[in-house]
GROMACS .gro file of C-alpha atoms in nm:
model
  229
    1MET     CA    1   1.404   0.693   0.512
    2ILE     CA    2   1.512   0.320   0.488
    3LYS     CA    3   1.189   0.090   0.551
    4ASP     CA    4   1.223  -0.235   0.794
    5ASP     CA    5   0.953  -0.409   0.585
    6LYS     CA    6   1.060  -0.749   0.757
    7LYS     CA    7   0.908  -0.689   1.096
    8PHE     CA    8   0.661  -0.506   1.065
    9SER     CA    9   0.370  -0.389   0.859
   10LEU     CA   10   0.095  -0.085   0.894
   11GLY     CA   11  -0.243  -0.102   0.689
   12VAL     CA   12  -0.406   0.271   0.657
   13ILE     CA   13  -0.728   0.316   0.567
   14MET     CA   14  -0.717   0.626   0.379
   15LEU     CA   15  -0.969   0.889   0.337
   16ASN     CA   16  -0.974   1.083  -0.042
   17THR     CA   17  -0.782   1.355   0.023
   18GLN     CA   18  -0.522   1.567  -0.171
   19PHE     CA   19  -0.405   1.786   0.060
   20PRO     CA   20  -0.047   1.791   0.240
   21ARG     CA   21   0.017   1.508   0.409
   22VAL     CA   22   0.337   1.670   0.580
   23ILE     CA   23   0.601   1.444   0.762
   24GLY     CA   24   0.442   1.359   1.100
   25ASP     CA   25   0.114   1.300   0.951
   26ILE     CA   26  -0.020   0.959   0.942
   27GLY     CA   27  -0.089   0.988   0.580
   28ASN     CA   28   0.303   1.039   0.512
   29PRO     CA   29   0.512   0.705   0.491
   30GLU     CA   30   0.810   0.923   0.547
   31THR     CA   31   0.624   0.947   0.911
   32PHE     CA   32   0.753   0.583   0.954
   33ASP     CA   33   1.082   0.346   0.942
   34PHE     CA   34   0.841   0.037   0.845
   35ASN     CA   35   0.652  -0.061   0.553
   36VAL     CA   36   0.350   0.132   0.504
   37ASN     CA   37   0.030   0.007   0.300
   38TYR     CA   38  -0.268   0.253   0.160
   39GLU     CA   39  -0.588   0.187   0.137
   40LYS     CA   40  -0.769   0.516  -0.022
   41VAL     CA   41  -1.175   0.531   0.031
   42LEU     CA   42  -1.282   0.703  -0.281
   43SER     CA   43  -1.606   0.755  -0.138
   44ALA     CA   44  -1.457   0.916   0.218
   45ALA     CA   45  -1.427   1.245   0.182
   46VAL     CA   46  -1.408   1.463   0.462
   47SER     CA   47  -1.776   1.645   0.465
   48SER     CA   48  -1.899   1.230   0.441
   49ILE     CA   49  -1.695   1.134   0.759
   50VAL     CA   50  -1.647   1.439   0.961
   51THR     CA   51  -2.038   1.433   1.049
   52SER     CA   52  -2.253   1.428   1.414
   53ASN     CA   53  -2.528   1.226   1.202
   54GLY     CA   54  -2.349   0.904   1.134
   55ILE     CA   55  -2.110   0.736   0.802
   56ALA     CA   56  -2.339   0.634   0.508
   57PRO     CA   57  -2.417   0.249   0.492
   58SER     CA   58  -2.258   0.284   0.158
   59VAL     CA   59  -1.945   0.504   0.253
   60LYS     CA   60  -1.915   0.195   0.560
   61GLN     CA   61  -1.916  -0.090   0.275
   62ASP     CA   62  -1.622   0.069   0.102
   63ILE     CA   63  -1.459   0.106   0.413
   64PHE     CA   64  -1.500  -0.270   0.520
   65ASN     CA   65  -1.345  -0.343   0.149
   66SER     CA   66  -1.069  -0.140   0.236
   67LEU     CA   67  -1.027  -0.316   0.548
   68ASP     CA   68  -1.030  -0.688   0.371
   69ASN     CA   69  -0.809  -0.548   0.125
   70LEU     CA   70  -0.528  -0.467   0.415
   71GLN     CA   71  -0.581  -0.810   0.562
   72ASN     CA   72  -0.493  -0.980   0.266
   73LYS     CA   73  -0.149  -0.805   0.243
   74ARG     CA   74  -0.108  -0.924   0.573
   75VAL     CA   75  -0.010  -0.598   0.735
   76ASN     CA   76   0.012  -0.611   1.154
   77LEU     CA   77  -0.194  -0.334   1.205
   78ILE     CA   78  -0.469  -0.149   1.053
   79VAL     CA   79  -0.551   0.221   1.114
   80THR     CA   80  -0.729   0.503   1.001
   81THR     CA   81  -0.621   0.878   0.892
   82CYS     CA   82  -0.934   1.045   1.018
   83GLY     CA   83  -1.048   1.029   1.429
   84PHE     CA   84  -1.383   1.048   1.346
   85LEU     CA   85  -1.369   0.686   1.239
   86GLY     CA   86  -1.374   0.605   1.634
   87GLU     CA   87  -1.736   0.542   1.549
   88MET     CA   88  -1.658   0.249   1.290
   89GLN     CA   89  -1.402   0.067   1.606
   90ASN     CA   90  -1.646  -0.186   1.673
   91GLU     CA   91  -1.771  -0.283   1.408
   92LEU     CA   92  -1.444  -0.294   1.204
   93LYS     CA   93  -1.287  -0.493   1.496
   94ALA     CA   94  -1.604  -0.734   1.443
   95PHE     CA   95  -1.508  -0.793   1.094
   96SER     CA   96  -1.121  -0.794   1.095
   97ASN     CA   97  -0.903  -1.101   1.203
   98THR     CA   98  -0.627  -0.785   1.217
   99PRO     CA   99  -0.605  -0.595   1.514
  100ILE     CA  100  -0.734  -0.182   1.426
  101LEU     CA  101  -0.735   0.166   1.564
  102THR     CA  102  -0.955   0.359   1.429
  103SER     CA  103  -0.846   0.658   1.644
  104SER     CA  104  -0.666   0.814   1.836
  105LEU     CA  105  -0.977   0.844   2.111
  106LEU     CA  106  -0.914   0.496   2.155
  107THR     CA  107  -0.606   0.585   2.378
  108ILE     CA  108  -0.808   0.729   2.601
  109PRO     CA  109  -0.898   0.480   2.916
  110PHE     CA  110  -0.478   0.487   2.945
  111ALA     CA  111  -0.484   0.858   2.948
  112ARG     CA  112  -0.707   0.834   3.239
  113VAL     CA  113  -0.469   0.599   3.453
  114PHE     CA  114  -0.257   0.911   3.460
  115LEU     CA  115  -0.510   1.157   3.609
  116ASN     CA  116  -0.452   1.193   3.941
  117LYS     CA  117  -0.780   1.386   4.103
  118THR     CA  118  -1.154   1.351   4.069
  119ASP     CA  119  -1.182   1.666   3.897
  120ASP     CA  120  -0.855   1.608   3.648
  121LYS     CA  121  -0.996   1.648   3.282
  122ILE     CA  122  -0.881   1.550   2.958
  123GLY     CA  123  -0.833   1.767   2.661
  124VAL     CA  124  -0.923   1.646   2.342
  125LEU     CA  125  -0.823   1.862   2.027
  126THR     CA  126  -0.984   1.821   1.744
  127PHE     CA  127  -1.071   1.930   1.382
  128ASP     CA  128  -1.456   2.011   1.445
  129SER     CA  129  -1.602   1.985   1.784
  130LYS     CA  130  -1.936   2.093   1.664
  131SER     CA  131  -1.945   1.731   1.486
  132LEU     CA  132  -1.737   1.541   1.749
  133ASN     CA  133  -1.963   1.344   2.021
  134SER     CA  134  -1.977   1.057   2.178
  135THR     CA  135  -2.047   0.815   1.933
  136HIS     CA  136  -1.740   0.906   1.793
  137PHE     CA  137  -1.515   0.772   2.129
  138GLY     CA  138  -1.588   0.417   2.096
  139GLY     CA  139  -1.734   0.384   2.448
  140ASN     CA  140  -1.471   0.610   2.565
  141TYR     CA  141  -1.673   0.894   2.622
  142SER     CA  142  -1.752   1.028   2.967
  143ASN     CA  143  -1.772   1.417   3.167
  144ASP     CA  144  -1.400   1.395   3.227
  145ILE     CA  145  -1.332   1.499   2.836
  146ILE     CA  146  -1.344   1.878   2.703
  147ILE     CA  147  -1.337   1.881   2.338
  148GLY     CA  148  -1.170   2.197   2.181
  149ASP     CA  149  -1.059   2.235   1.821
  150ILE     CA  150  -0.876   2.421   1.577
  151PRO     CA  151  -1.015   2.781   1.435
  152LYS     CA  152  -1.268   2.743   1.161
  153LYS     CA  153  -1.074   3.088   0.998
  154GLY     CA  154  -0.765   2.949   1.048
  155GLU     CA  155  -0.465   2.773   0.766
  156LEU     CA  156  -0.546   2.383   0.851
  157TYR     CA  157  -0.894   2.395   0.874
  158LYS     CA  158  -0.909   2.563   0.562
  159THR     CA  159  -0.667   2.349   0.362
  160ILE     CA  160  -0.837   1.994   0.475
  161LYS     CA  161  -1.243   2.132   0.435
  162ASN     CA  162  -1.134   2.239   0.114
  163ASP     CA  163  -0.888   1.986   0.010
  164LEU     CA  164  -0.644   2.286  -0.079
  165LEU     CA  165  -0.281   2.173  -0.231
  166THR     CA  166  -0.044   2.412  -0.016
  167LEU     CA  167  -0.018   2.408   0.352
  168ASN     CA  168   0.177   2.687   0.524
  169THR     CA  169   0.268   2.460   0.811
  170GLN     CA  170   0.415   2.745   1.041
  171LYS     CA  171   0.081   2.905   1.035
  172ALA     CA  172  -0.055   2.562   1.144
  173GLU     CA  173   0.180   2.494   1.378
  174ILE     CA  174   0.087   2.822   1.534
  175GLU     CA  175  -0.305   2.774   1.516
  176VAL     CA  176  -0.247   2.422   1.682
  177VAL     CA  177  -0.055   2.539   1.946
  178THR     CA  178  -0.288   2.849   2.051
  179SER     CA  179  -0.573   2.634   2.035
  180ALA     CA  180  -0.423   2.406   2.292
  181LEU     CA  181  -0.285   2.651   2.503
  182GLU     CA  182  -0.696   2.820   2.473
  183LEU     CA  183  -0.810   2.503   2.559
  184ILE     CA  184  -0.610   2.481   2.887
  185LYS     CA  185  -0.664   2.828   2.976
  186GLN     CA  186  -1.036   2.777   2.966
  187ASN     CA  187  -1.017   2.444   3.135
  188PRO     CA  188  -0.750   2.503   3.395
  189THR     CA  189  -0.811   2.108   3.524
  190ILE     CA  190  -0.716   1.999   3.186
  191LYS     CA  191  -0.444   1.778   3.298
  192ILE     CA  192  -0.363   1.579   2.939
  193ILE     CA  193  -0.429   1.659   2.562
  194VAL     CA  194  -0.542   1.391   2.283
  195LEU     CA  195  -0.513   1.481   1.951
  196GLU     CA  196  -0.808   1.350   1.749
  197CYS     CA  197  -0.740   1.477   1.432
  198THR     CA  198  -0.441   1.299   1.299
  199ASN     CA  199  -0.346   1.634   1.099
  200LEU     CA  200  -0.228   1.744   1.384
  201SER     CA  201   0.032   1.477   1.463
  202PRO     CA  202   0.307   1.696   1.307
  203TYR     CA  203   0.285   1.973   1.588
  204ILE     CA  204   0.268   1.735   1.870
  205ASP     CA  205   0.621   1.813   2.006
  206ALA     CA  206   0.504   2.188   2.001
  207VAL     CA  207   0.215   2.124   2.146
  208LYS     CA  208   0.402   1.935   2.424
  209LYS     CA  209   0.629   2.219   2.470
  210ALA     CA  210   0.409   2.509   2.476
  211THR     CA  211   0.164   2.335   2.735
  212GLN     CA  212   0.400   2.099   2.926
  213LEU     CA  213   0.153   1.864   2.943
  214PRO     CA  214   0.135   1.497   2.782
  215VAL     CA  215   0.016   1.495   2.482
  216PHE     CA  216  -0.138   1.173   2.327
  217ASP     CA  217  -0.247   1.072   1.916
  218ILE     CA  218  -0.234   0.801   1.708
  219ILE     CA  219   0.127   0.788   1.601
  220GLN     CA  220   0.240   0.715   1.961
  221ALA     CA  221  -0.022   0.462   1.989
  222ILE     CA  222   0.086   0.289   1.673
  223HIS     CA  223   0.443   0.280   1.810
  224TRP     CA  224   0.313   0.142   2.131
  225TYR     CA  225   0.186  -0.215   1.929
  226LYS     CA  226   0.498  -0.249   1.731
  227LYS     CA  227   0.674  -0.228   2.003
  228THR     CA  228   0.468  -0.564   2.128
  229GLN     CA  229   0.547  -0.748   1.787
   0.00000   0.00000   0.00000
């Protein structure tokens, strides 16, 4: 893909993973038609970020260092490869002179604009619903949010959890779509879906088609911001 380096540059704080990042995933530079700078945080394994107990101070410091490196590269926007880093949105924002978006969960206030009835809900599809809590929403959590996740015995979860080198994307897509449909079946008042996990983004079109609902993710938000430049 030909990159348009002159107009926009993205900085990505990346977890230390080796599992496949297919096109559509924020961790694959071919997802974008502009320049992307990656800063891998060696201490940021999935297990140290996807937690309900908070990120360890030493890991946070490494994330701050990566953010600083990206600022020195004069990127236009800094994002991350894991929605659980929404926990650090306010801390990183206070530290950064560059606009930063840690998680698709930060788009929830915008998504709420499109809810018409008082009992309408936003469905959040995540990697691990037991670990995701209000601290990850950057102050945007409310009782209109219903959280669901992908199957723990499924292809995609096992690949990410165990940091495997291969991924059957057909199986992964079926799992993501099935999870979204099941979440809606159990909660019919869901009118919008937000994909917390950046590894779900490659399957966003399939989720839209299957659910016939608006679906938000971090890739969309990046493009929204780019259009303002």
